C-alpha atoms as one frame of an Amber mdcrd trajectory, in Angstrom:
protein
  26.828 -25.522 -14.254  25.196 -28.806 -15.446  28.181 -31.089 -14.775  29.010
 -30.369 -12.016  25.532 -30.847 -10.279  26.362 -34.498 -11.484  29.005 -34.042
  -8.289  29.088 -34.038  -4.771  31.202 -31.477  -2.231  33.585 -33.375  -0.142
  34.457 -30.524   2.417  36.423 -28.477   1.099  37.110 -30.678  -2.711  34.763
 -31.748  -5.179  33.865 -35.407  -5.736  33.231 -35.606  -9.953  32.236 -38.651
  -9.295  29.442 -38.783 -11.632  26.412 -39.497  -8.871  22.273 -38.568  -9.477
  22.347 -37.547  -5.799  21.415 -34.340  -5.587  18.475 -34.453  -7.595  17.577
 -37.962  -5.508  18.499 -35.471  -2.302  15.322 -32.911  -3.630  12.952 -34.984
  -4.888  13.594 -37.737  -2.005   9.978 -38.731  -0.042   8.997 -38.343   3.372
   6.398 -39.868   6.068   5.941 -36.301   6.829   5.123 -34.021   4.826   5.448
 -30.153   5.420   2.468 -28.104   4.383   3.242 -24.496   2.952  -0.142 -22.010
   2.288  -1.703 -25.129   2.815   0.374 -27.702  -0.284   1.816 -30.307   1.132
   5.006 -30.703   0.313   6.259 -34.926   1.443   9.763 -33.942   1.000  12.771
 -34.666   3.687  14.129 -31.714   1.897  11.195 -29.292   1.017  12.546 -26.126
   0.804  13.973 -25.967  -2.496  10.331 -27.470  -4.315   8.151 -24.689  -1.080
  10.695 -21.661  -2.538  10.571 -22.637  -5.704   6.562 -22.774  -6.082   6.270
 -19.876  -4.453   9.387 -18.162  -6.323   6.448 -18.680  -9.797   3.452 -17.538
  -8.054   5.420 -14.384  -6.910   6.446 -14.254 -10.826   3.668 -14.921 -12.818
   1.612 -11.176  -9.800   4.609  -9.883 -11.065   4.462 -10.548 -14.898   0.182
  -9.695 -14.120   0.895  -6.223 -12.729   4.103  -5.145 -15.270   1.830  -6.178
 -18.499  -0.918  -4.697 -16.672   0.468  -1.467 -16.205   2.897  -1.489 -19.787
   0.159  -2.461 -22.376  -1.653   1.054 -21.475   1.932   3.153 -21.828   2.466
   1.308 -25.005  -0.798   2.125 -26.477  -0.324   5.325 -25.548   2.707   5.777
 -27.063   1.486   3.673 -30.198  -1.787   4.773 -30.925  -1.998   8.823 -29.554
   1.784  10.434 -29.760   1.814  10.997 -32.725   5.163  13.371 -33.385   8.834
  12.056 -31.218   7.730   8.694 -30.310  11.750   7.939 -30.055  11.686  11.179
 -27.516   9.203   9.507 -25.714  10.843   6.092 -24.880  13.850   7.972 -23.818
  12.334   9.463 -21.341  10.364   6.625 -20.265  13.855   4.838 -19.606  15.391
   7.886 -17.981  15.222   6.623 -14.758  15.873   3.431 -15.409  19.822   4.126
 -16.245  20.397   4.437 -13.297  21.944   1.221 -10.952  20.075  -1.847 -10.210
  20.838  -2.000  -7.347  20.732   1.524  -6.072  16.982   1.982  -7.597  15.995
  -1.079  -4.989  17.978   0.728  -2.018  15.621   3.089  -3.828  11.997   1.728
  -2.891  13.419  -0.039   1.004  14.315   3.880   1.908  10.645   4.435   0.476
   8.730   1.544   1.832  11.056   1.201   5.331  10.216   2.504   8.385  11.117
   6.225   8.375  10.858   6.107   4.154   8.823   8.460   2.132   5.152   6.748
   2.613   5.510   6.358   6.659   6.759   9.446   6.724   3.882  11.349   3.969
   0.627   9.267   5.747   2.537  10.737   9.239   2.294  14.252   7.860  -1.006
  14.151   6.761  -2.307  12.642  10.156  -3.693   9.846   8.241  -1.607   7.692
  10.652   0.496   7.517  14.327   2.530   5.140  13.714   4.773   3.844  10.920
   3.387   0.586   8.399   5.503  -1.459   9.327   4.145  -3.922   6.905   4.762
  -2.130   3.920   8.920  -3.383   3.432  10.235  -7.546   4.421   7.962  -9.502
   3.223   7.048 -10.905  -0.445   5.074  -7.264  -1.139   7.505  -4.942  -0.852
   9.572  -7.897  -3.740   6.873  -7.870  -5.998   6.473  -3.581  -5.754   9.929
  -3.440  -6.962  10.061  -6.067  -9.078   7.294  -4.493 -11.161   8.854  -0.838
 -11.240  12.249  -2.773 -12.718  11.194  -4.178 -14.861   8.020  -2.314 -16.673
   9.532   0.338 -18.378  11.763  -3.188 -20.158   7.893  -4.332 -21.031   6.822
  -1.639 -22.760   9.438  -1.562 -26.098   8.582  -5.042 -27.348   4.234  -4.074
 -27.283   4.956  -1.027 -28.043   6.257  -2.785 -31.081   3.674  -4.916 -31.705
   1.376  -2.156 -31.332   2.820  -0.147 -33.899   3.075  -1.924 -36.771  -1.073
  -3.180 -36.067  -2.217  -2.309 -39.762  -4.283   1.161 -38.954  -6.790   0.011
 -41.656  -7.768  -2.527 -40.368  -8.989  -0.938 -37.223 -10.391   1.100 -39.437
 -12.551  -1.649 -41.819 -13.793  -2.585 -38.212 -15.033   1.549 -36.980 -16.486
   1.757 -40.384 -18.363  -2.251 -40.109 -20.043  -0.883 -37.423 -17.246  -2.165
 -34.285 -17.716  -0.572 -31.114 -13.572   0.758 -29.161 -14.295  -2.334 -27.537
 -14.494  -4.474 -29.781 -12.227  -4.008 -31.616  -8.786  -3.441 -29.717  -9.960
  -7.816 -28.483 -10.897  -7.816 -32.032  -7.889  -6.529 -33.814  -5.698  -4.902
 -31.745  -5.275  -7.024 -28.438  -4.635 -10.139 -31.504  -2.909  -8.565 -33.344
   0.393  -7.083 -30.244  -0.760 -10.323 -28.780   3.110 -11.097 -29.988   4.676
  -8.253 -28.258   2.521  -9.021 -25.026   4.099 -12.257 -25.034   7.418 -11.569
 -24.933   7.165  -9.128 -22.631   5.466 -11.314 -20.337   8.935 -13.599 -21.062
  10.993 -10.907 -21.314   9.370 -10.556 -16.828   8.743 -14.323 -16.294  12.196
 -15.931 -16.912  14.308 -13.221 -14.483  11.977 -12.396 -11.792  11.774 -15.837
 -10.286  15.377 -16.650  -9.632  16.437 -13.199  -8.722  18.253 -13.289  -5.293
  19.289  -9.598  -5.216  15.968  -8.298  -4.335  14.374 -10.742  -1.822  18.130
  -9.768  -0.116  17.319  -6.220   0.811  13.735  -6.076   0.684  11.758  -9.057
   1.206  12.533 -10.399   4.380  13.182 -13.920   5.539   9.442 -13.870   4.415
  10.835 -13.024   0.976  13.019 -15.371   0.220  12.942 -16.385  -3.001  14.161
 -19.648  -5.001  17.407 -17.306  -6.053  18.281 -16.733  -2.330  18.502 -20.517
  -1.258  21.462 -21.079  -4.739  23.057 -18.231  -3.454  22.555 -20.238   0.172
  24.211 -23.244  -1.380  26.617 -21.595  -3.084  28.113 -19.292  -1.139  27.205
 -20.149   2.916  27.094 -23.643   2.857  30.205 -24.571   0.540  27.663 -26.933
  -1.569  27.482 -26.055  -5.474  26.421 -29.341  -6.203  23.417 -28.892  -4.702
  23.277 -25.958  -5.681  23.546 -26.619  -9.038  21.197 -29.390  -9.146  18.707
 -26.634  -8.024  19.282 -24.475 -10.518  19.095 -27.227 -12.995  15.652 -27.791
 -11.354  14.695 -23.813 -11.545  15.465 -24.413 -15.281  13.920 -26.851 -16.732
  10.589 -25.999 -14.751  10.770 -22.487 -16.163  11.016 -24.437 -19.046   8.292
 -26.438 -19.176   6.081 -23.627 -17.849   6.743 -21.696 -20.536   6.269 -24.637
 -23.170   3.587 -25.287 -22.195   2.114 -22.010 -22.039   3.263 -21.841 -25.668
   1.978 -24.476 -26.452  -1.421 -23.428 -25.824  -1.339 -19.687 -27.431  -0.563
 -21.610 -30.527  -2.943 -24.426 -30.670  -5.672 -21.344 -29.481  -4.515 -19.237
 -32.842  -4.228 -22.698 -34.626  -8.475 -23.472 -33.422  -9.618 -19.364 -34.327
  -7.796 -20.629 -38.103  -9.705 -23.574 -38.418 -12.450 -22.044 -37.628
């Protein structure tokens, strides 16, 4: 993939002469910037940059939603289920034994014009006409991806919570800490490795997802993965698609490294104090 990004497409053949033309095409400036969501993109070919920013923003929102749902589930399993935890974990993952495509199609049916939500609301008399904004937009993509990844996020968080030394919680209680303070001062920091791992497990693959936006996103739900697919399969420009892919990987790597650096810096400061 990296080598391909330094070549060029010449009709139906690939010129293997080394060149940075594909990368220059992604950052070539323009005197007339394109604006998206109030953000100016002064580039001649702004589509990759716009879709990358959009994909990162959507993936961050998806990650936050997944962690917000997965953490309470993992907490319940770790602290309130005393018997047959393995069975509970198996039951949690049963819906995800089916094909990923089938689950995406299921959400397409649920959110559709005549889907379960619209049919239910119409039968209750809440709406007269079906809601058209449920499908083919970024929200539909995020809902589908949150459902797809929440069970996977539960597992690393559960492992971290299950390893929390209960004697530390008892000591905090003996010292007069409230339940909330005990959670914030003991449980949450000790479960941070699993939570961070779950966040990365969700964030990294959802940025480049192209199946879900294709099926439930529509034009407004297009992400960077769809552009890469378009360049490889339809526009017959694999080198440019490879350059977009490598650029996306580098940006994600920088974001993840910065995120991990901030966490490590805060831990170091807390130890010094």
